[in-house]
XYZ file of C-alpha atoms in Angstrom:
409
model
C 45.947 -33.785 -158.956
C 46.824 -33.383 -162.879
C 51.014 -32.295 -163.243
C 49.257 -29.296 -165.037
C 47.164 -27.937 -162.156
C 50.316 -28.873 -159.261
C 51.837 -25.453 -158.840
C 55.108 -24.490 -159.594
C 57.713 -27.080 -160.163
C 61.130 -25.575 -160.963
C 62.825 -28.840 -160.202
C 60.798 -30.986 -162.721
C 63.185 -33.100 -164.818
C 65.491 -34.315 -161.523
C 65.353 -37.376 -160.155
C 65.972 -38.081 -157.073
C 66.825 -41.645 -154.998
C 66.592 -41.195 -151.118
C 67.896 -43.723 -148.582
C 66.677 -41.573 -144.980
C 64.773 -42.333 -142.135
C 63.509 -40.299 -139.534
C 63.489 -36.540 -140.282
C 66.810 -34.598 -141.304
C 67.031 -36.892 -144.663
C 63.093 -37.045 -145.229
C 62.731 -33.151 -144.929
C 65.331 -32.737 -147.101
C 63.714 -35.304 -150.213
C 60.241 -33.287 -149.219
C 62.383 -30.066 -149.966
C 63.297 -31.072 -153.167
C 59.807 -33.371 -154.028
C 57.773 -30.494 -153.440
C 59.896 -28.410 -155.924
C 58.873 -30.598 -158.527
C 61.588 -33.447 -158.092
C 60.677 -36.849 -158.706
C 61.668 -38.268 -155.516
C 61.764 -42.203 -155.135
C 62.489 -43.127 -151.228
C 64.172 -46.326 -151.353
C 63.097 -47.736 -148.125
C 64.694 -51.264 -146.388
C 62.564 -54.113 -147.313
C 60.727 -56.230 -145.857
C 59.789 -53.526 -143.001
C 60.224 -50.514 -144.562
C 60.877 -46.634 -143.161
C 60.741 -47.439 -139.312
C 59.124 -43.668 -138.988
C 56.096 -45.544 -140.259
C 55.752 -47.277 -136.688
C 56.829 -44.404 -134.415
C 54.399 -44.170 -131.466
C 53.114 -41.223 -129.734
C 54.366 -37.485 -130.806
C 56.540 -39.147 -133.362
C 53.378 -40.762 -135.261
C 53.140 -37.884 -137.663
C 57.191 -37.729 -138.431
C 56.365 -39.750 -141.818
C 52.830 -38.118 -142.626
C 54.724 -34.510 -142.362
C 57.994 -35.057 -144.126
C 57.027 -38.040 -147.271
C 54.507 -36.104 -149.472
C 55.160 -35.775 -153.265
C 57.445 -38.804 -153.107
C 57.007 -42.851 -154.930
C 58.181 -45.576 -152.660
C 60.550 -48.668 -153.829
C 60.696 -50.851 -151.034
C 64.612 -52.727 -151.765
C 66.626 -55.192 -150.222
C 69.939 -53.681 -149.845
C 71.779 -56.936 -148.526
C 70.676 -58.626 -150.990
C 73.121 -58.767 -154.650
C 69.684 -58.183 -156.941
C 69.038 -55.552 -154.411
C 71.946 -53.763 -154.670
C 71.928 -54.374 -158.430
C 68.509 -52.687 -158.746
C 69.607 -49.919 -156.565
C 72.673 -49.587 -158.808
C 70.801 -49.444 -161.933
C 68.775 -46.339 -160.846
C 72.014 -44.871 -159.879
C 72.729 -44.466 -163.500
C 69.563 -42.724 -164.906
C 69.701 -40.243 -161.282
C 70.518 -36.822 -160.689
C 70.549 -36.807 -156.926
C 71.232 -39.717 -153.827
C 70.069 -38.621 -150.658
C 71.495 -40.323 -147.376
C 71.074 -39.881 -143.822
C 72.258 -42.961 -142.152
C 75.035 -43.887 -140.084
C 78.599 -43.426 -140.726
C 79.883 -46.139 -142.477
C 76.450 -47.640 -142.989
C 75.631 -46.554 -147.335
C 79.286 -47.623 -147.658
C 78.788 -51.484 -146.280
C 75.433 -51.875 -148.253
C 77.738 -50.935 -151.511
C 75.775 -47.174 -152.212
C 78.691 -44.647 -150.670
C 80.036 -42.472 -152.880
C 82.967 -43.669 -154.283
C 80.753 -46.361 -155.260
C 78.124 -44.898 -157.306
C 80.538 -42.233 -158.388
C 81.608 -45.194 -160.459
C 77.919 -46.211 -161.814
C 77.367 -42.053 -162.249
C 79.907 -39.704 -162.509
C 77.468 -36.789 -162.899
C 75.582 -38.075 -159.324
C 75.212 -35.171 -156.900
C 75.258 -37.492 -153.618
C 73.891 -35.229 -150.696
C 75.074 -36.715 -147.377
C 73.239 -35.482 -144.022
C 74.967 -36.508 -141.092
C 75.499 -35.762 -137.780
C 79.190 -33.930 -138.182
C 81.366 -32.850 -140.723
C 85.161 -33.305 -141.285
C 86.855 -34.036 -137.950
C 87.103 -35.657 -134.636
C 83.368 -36.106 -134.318
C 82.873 -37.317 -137.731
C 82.296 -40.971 -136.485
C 80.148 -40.138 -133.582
C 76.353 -40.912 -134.077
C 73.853 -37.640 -133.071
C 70.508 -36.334 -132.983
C 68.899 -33.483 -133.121
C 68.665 -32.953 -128.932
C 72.133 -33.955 -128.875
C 73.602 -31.664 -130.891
C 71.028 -28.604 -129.040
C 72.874 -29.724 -125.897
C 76.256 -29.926 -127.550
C 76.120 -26.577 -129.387
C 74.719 -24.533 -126.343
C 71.416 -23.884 -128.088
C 69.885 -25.496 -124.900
C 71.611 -23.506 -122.589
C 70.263 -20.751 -124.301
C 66.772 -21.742 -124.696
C 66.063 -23.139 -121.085
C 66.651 -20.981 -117.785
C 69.535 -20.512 -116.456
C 70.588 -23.993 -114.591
C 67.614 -25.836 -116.775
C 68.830 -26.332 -120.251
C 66.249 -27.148 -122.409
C 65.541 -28.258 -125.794
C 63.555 -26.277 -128.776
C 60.116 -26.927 -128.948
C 60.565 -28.628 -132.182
C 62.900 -30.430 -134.798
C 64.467 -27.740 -135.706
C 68.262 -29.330 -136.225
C 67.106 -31.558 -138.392
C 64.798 -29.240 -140.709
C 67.966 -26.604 -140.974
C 70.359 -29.501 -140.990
C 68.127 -30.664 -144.432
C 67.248 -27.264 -145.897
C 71.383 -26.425 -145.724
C 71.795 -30.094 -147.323
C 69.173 -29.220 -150.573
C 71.320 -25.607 -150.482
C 74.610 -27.424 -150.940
C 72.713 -29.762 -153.366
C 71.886 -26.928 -155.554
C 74.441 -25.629 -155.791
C 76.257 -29.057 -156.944
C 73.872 -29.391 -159.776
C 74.711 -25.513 -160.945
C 78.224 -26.520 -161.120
C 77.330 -30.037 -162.383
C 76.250 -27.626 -165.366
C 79.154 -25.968 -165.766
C 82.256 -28.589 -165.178
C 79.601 -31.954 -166.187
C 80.737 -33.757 -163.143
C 78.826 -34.378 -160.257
C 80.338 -34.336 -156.443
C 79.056 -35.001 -152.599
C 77.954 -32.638 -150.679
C 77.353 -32.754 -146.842
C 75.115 -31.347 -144.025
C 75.682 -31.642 -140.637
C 73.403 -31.667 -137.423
C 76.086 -30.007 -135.228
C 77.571 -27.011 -136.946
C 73.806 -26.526 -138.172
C 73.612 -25.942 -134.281
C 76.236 -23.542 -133.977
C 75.524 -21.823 -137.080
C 72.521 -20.610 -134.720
C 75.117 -20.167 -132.279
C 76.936 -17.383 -134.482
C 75.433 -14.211 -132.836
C 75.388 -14.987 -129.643
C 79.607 -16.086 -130.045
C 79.988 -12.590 -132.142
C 78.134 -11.176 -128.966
C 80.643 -12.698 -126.363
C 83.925 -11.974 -128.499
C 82.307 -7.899 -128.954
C 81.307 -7.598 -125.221
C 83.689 -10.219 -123.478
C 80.456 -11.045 -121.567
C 78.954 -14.591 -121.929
C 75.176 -14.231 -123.302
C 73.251 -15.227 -120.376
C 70.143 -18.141 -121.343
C 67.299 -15.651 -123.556
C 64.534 -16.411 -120.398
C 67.134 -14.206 -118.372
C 68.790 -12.134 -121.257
C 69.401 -8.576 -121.141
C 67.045 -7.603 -124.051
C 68.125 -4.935 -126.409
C 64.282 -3.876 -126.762
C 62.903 -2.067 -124.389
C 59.448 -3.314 -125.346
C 59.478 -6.969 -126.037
C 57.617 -9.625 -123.952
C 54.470 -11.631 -122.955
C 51.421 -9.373 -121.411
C 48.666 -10.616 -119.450
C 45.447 -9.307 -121.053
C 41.974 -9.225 -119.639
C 41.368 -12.968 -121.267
C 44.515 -14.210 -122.609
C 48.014 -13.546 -123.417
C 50.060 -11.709 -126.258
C 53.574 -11.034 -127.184
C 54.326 -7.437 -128.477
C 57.590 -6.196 -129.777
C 58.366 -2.330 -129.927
C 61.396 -2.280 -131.606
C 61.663 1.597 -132.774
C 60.997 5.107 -131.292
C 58.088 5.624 -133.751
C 56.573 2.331 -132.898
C 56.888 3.483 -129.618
C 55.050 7.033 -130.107
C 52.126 5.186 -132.036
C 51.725 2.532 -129.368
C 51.668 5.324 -126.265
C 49.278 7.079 -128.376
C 47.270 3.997 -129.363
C 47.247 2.744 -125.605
C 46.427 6.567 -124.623
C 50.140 6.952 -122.269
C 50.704 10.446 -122.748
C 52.228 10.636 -119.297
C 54.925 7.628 -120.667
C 55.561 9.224 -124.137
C 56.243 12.460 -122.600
C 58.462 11.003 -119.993
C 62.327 11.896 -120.900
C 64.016 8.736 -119.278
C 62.221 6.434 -122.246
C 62.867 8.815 -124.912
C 64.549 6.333 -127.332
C 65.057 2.506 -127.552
C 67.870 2.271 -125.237
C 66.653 4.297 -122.590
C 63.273 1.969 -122.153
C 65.764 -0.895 -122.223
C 67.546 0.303 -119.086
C 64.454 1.079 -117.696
C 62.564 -2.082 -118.392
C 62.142 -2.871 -114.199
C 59.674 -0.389 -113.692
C 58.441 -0.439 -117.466
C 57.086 -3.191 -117.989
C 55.053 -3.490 -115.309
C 53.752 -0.051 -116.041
C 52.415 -1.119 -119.196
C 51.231 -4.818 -117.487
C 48.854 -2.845 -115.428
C 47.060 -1.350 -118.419
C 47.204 -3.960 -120.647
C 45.453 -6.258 -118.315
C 42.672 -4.492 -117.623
C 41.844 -4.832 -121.877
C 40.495 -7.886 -123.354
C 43.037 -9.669 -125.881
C 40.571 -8.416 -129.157
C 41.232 -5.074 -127.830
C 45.139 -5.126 -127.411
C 45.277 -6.688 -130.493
C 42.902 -4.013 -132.517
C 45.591 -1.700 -131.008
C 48.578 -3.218 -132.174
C 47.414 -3.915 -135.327
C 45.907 -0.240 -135.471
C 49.151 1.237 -135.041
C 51.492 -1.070 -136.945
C 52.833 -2.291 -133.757
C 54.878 -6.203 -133.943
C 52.191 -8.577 -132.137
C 50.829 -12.179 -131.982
C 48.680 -14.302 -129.734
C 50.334 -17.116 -127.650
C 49.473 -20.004 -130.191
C 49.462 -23.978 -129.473
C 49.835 -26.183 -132.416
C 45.790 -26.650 -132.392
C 45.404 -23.457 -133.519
C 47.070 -23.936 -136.874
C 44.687 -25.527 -138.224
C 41.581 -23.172 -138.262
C 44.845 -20.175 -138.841
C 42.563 -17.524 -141.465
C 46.106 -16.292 -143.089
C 47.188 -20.343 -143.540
C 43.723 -21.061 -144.893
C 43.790 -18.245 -147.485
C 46.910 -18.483 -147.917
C 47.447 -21.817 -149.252
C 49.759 -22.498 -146.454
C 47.869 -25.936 -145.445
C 48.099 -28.655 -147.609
C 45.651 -31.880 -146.443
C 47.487 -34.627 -145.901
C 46.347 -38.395 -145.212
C 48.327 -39.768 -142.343
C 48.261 -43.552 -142.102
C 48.038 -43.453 -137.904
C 44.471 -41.979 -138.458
C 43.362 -45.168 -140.821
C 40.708 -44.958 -143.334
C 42.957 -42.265 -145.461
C 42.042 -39.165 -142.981
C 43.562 -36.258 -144.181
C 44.205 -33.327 -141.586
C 46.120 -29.743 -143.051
C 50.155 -29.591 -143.361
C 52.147 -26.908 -143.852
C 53.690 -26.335 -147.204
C 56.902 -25.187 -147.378
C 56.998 -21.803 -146.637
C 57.552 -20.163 -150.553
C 55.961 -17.965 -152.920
C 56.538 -18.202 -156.713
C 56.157 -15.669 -159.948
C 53.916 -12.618 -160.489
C 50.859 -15.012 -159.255
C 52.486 -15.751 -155.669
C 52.189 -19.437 -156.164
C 52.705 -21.821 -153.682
C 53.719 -25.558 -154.033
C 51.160 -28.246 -154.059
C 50.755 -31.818 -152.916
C 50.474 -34.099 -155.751
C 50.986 -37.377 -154.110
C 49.937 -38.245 -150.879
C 52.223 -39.803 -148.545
C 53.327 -43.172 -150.392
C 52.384 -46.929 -148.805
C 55.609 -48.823 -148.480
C 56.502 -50.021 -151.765
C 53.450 -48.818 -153.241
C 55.475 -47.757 -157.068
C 57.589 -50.408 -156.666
C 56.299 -51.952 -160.530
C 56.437 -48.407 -161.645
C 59.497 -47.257 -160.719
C 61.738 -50.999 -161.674
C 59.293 -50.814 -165.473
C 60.859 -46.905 -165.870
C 64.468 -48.887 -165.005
C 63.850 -51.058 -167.535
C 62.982 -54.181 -166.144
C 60.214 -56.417 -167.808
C 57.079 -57.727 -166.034
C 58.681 -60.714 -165.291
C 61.230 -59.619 -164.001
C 59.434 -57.443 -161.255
C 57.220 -60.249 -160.747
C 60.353 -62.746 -159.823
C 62.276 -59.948 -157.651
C 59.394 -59.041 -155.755
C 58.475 -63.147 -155.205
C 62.108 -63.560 -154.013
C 61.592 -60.773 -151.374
C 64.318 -58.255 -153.243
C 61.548 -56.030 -153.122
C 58.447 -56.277 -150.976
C 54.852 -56.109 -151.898
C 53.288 -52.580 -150.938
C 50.961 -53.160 -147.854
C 46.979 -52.704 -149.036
C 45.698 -49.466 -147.941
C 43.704 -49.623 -144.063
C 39.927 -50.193 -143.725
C 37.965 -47.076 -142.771
């Protein structure tokens, strides 16, 4: 795909190094990559990005979070390594991390050390805590779900459970690109650059806010949301005659249009549900009122309704079903995407990040495929200056390592 015909790219012009692994640091270089950055993932020669190998569930982490990105595979622990690493430094707007603590600081790439090569660097650091006792601890993302309560909260009560996806680590990356951006607008102003930081824990509890405001308003602890006391009265999963559906009816005219588009006169004229609160106290006998109706209709039908009457709905989806998704497919909202486990370049439908742009409602495109480890590695050192030579001596001495040929169909 021509620059010209890739979408909107407000962030053309930055460049970007990122040193991640994994998802938080990934999602947050596919943030910024997608917005037009020109994102070079500096991954640890000779093996490269260890997401590449992930088995199982895991086998689409790099697929999903690398697009729009060149690879330099780079020798760290080695000096030429570091130098190389260094030089890019100076010509860079941004350095992603996600490592360890302590780990960008031995291989000679913390902050106070390419503050020195770049004064005007914004160095984004994702990690798992901010400032304070934890700082030092390692985490993931089910860690900190477990530590922040957001697994008490999403399992039943005695069964903590975590969220059915990464969802830590994508908010943990999209507040790290936030604080980025903010950076570079005061980078404009002042000319110096700073680090920023992210966190996977108060991420967490950031989540956590409501339910805390809830506890300190009420001085009742929020029970786990399977067992919660809701503050709709209509608001739940409903059998139909085929399938299932979640409908929401979260006002007193929703709930006049959806009596009158289920034909409930007997329920709209009845005095104990007049308004919202009332059919929450009432919920008991309610809901399995409106079970008994709903079941009887096949799940085209309830859903005509809803729709019908401008009534909150949605089908109980599975993953599968985002692919064939009409609204994504129109939309632009799936972006096909060749993922290395398939072999033979398959490409299956991603979703692009979830933005509009201008008059014209653009969304962002893919202009690069995910990258093969060290597959830019000539490009990127010949933009850093280094002659063919020299690439050709650094890459025989293993400082960087030769991108892997592309699999057979």
């Amino acid at each position: 795909m021509s620059e010209a015909a890739a979408g909107p790219q407000p962030l053309r012009g930055l460049r970007v190094l990122e040193f991640s692994h994994t998802i938080m640091g990934p999602c947050a270089g596919l943030l910024l990559a997608d917005l037009g950055a020109d994102v070079i993932k500096v991954e640890p020669a000779p093996q490269g990005d260890h997401t590449r190998r992930l088995p199982g569930f895991a086998s689409g982490f790099f697929a999903t979070f690398n697009r729009n990105k060149r690879s330099l595979a780079l020798d760290l622990k080695r000096p030429e390594g570091l130098a190389v690493a260094h030089r890019l430094v100076a010509a860079a707007d941004i350095v992603l991390e996600n490592y360890g603590p302590g780990t960008m600081e031995r291989l000679g790439c913390g902050w106070e050390q390419l503050r020195a090569v770049n004064p005007r660097l914004v160095y984004l650091a994702l990690k798992g805590f901010l400032a304070g006792p934890y700082e030092h601890r390692p985490a993931l993302d089910e860690v900190v779900q477990f530590q922040s309560g957001l697994a008490y909260m999403t399992g039943p009560p005695g069964r903590p459970l975590r969220a059915g996806a990464s969802i830590i680590d994508i908010l943990g990356a999209v507040f790290g690109v936030t604080a980025t951006l903010a950076a570079l607008r005061e980078r404009d102003r002042t000319g110096e650059g700073q680090r920023v930081c992210s966190s996977l824990f108060e991420s967490a509890v950031f989540l956590m806010g409501s339910h805390m405001a809830g506890l300190a308003a009420t001085g009742e602890a929020p029970p786990p949301m399977p067992a919660r006391r809701g503050a709709w009265g209509i608001y739940d999963t409903f059998r139909t005659a085929d399938g299932q559906l979640f409908i929401g009816v979260t006002s007193d005219q929703q709930w006049a249009r959806f009596t009158a588009a289920f034909d409930l006169p007997a329920l709209a004229a009845d005095a104990r549900l007049a308004t919202n609160a009332q059919r929450a106290r009432e919920r008991s006998w309610l809901l399995p009122a409106l079970q008994e109706v709903i079941e009887t209709l096949p799940q085209a039908e309830v859903s005509r309704r809803c729709e019908a009457a401008g009534i909150s709905w949605a089908p109980v989806g599975q993953p599968a079903d985002l692919f064939q998704d009409p609204h994504l497919l129109a939309g632009g909202g799936l972006l096909q995407t060749a993922i290395s486990a398939l072999g033979g370049g398959a490409e299956v439908g991603l979703p692009a990040l979830p933005l509009e742009f201008g008059a014209g409602r653009e969304r962002v495109a893919l202009r690069r495929q995910p990258p093969r480890m060290g597959e830019h590695n000539a490009e990127v050192l010949a933009e850093a200056g280094y002659a063919a030579a020299e690439i050709t001596a650094l890459s025989a001495a293993g400082v960087v390592a030769a991108p892997v040929p592309p699999a057979d169909p």
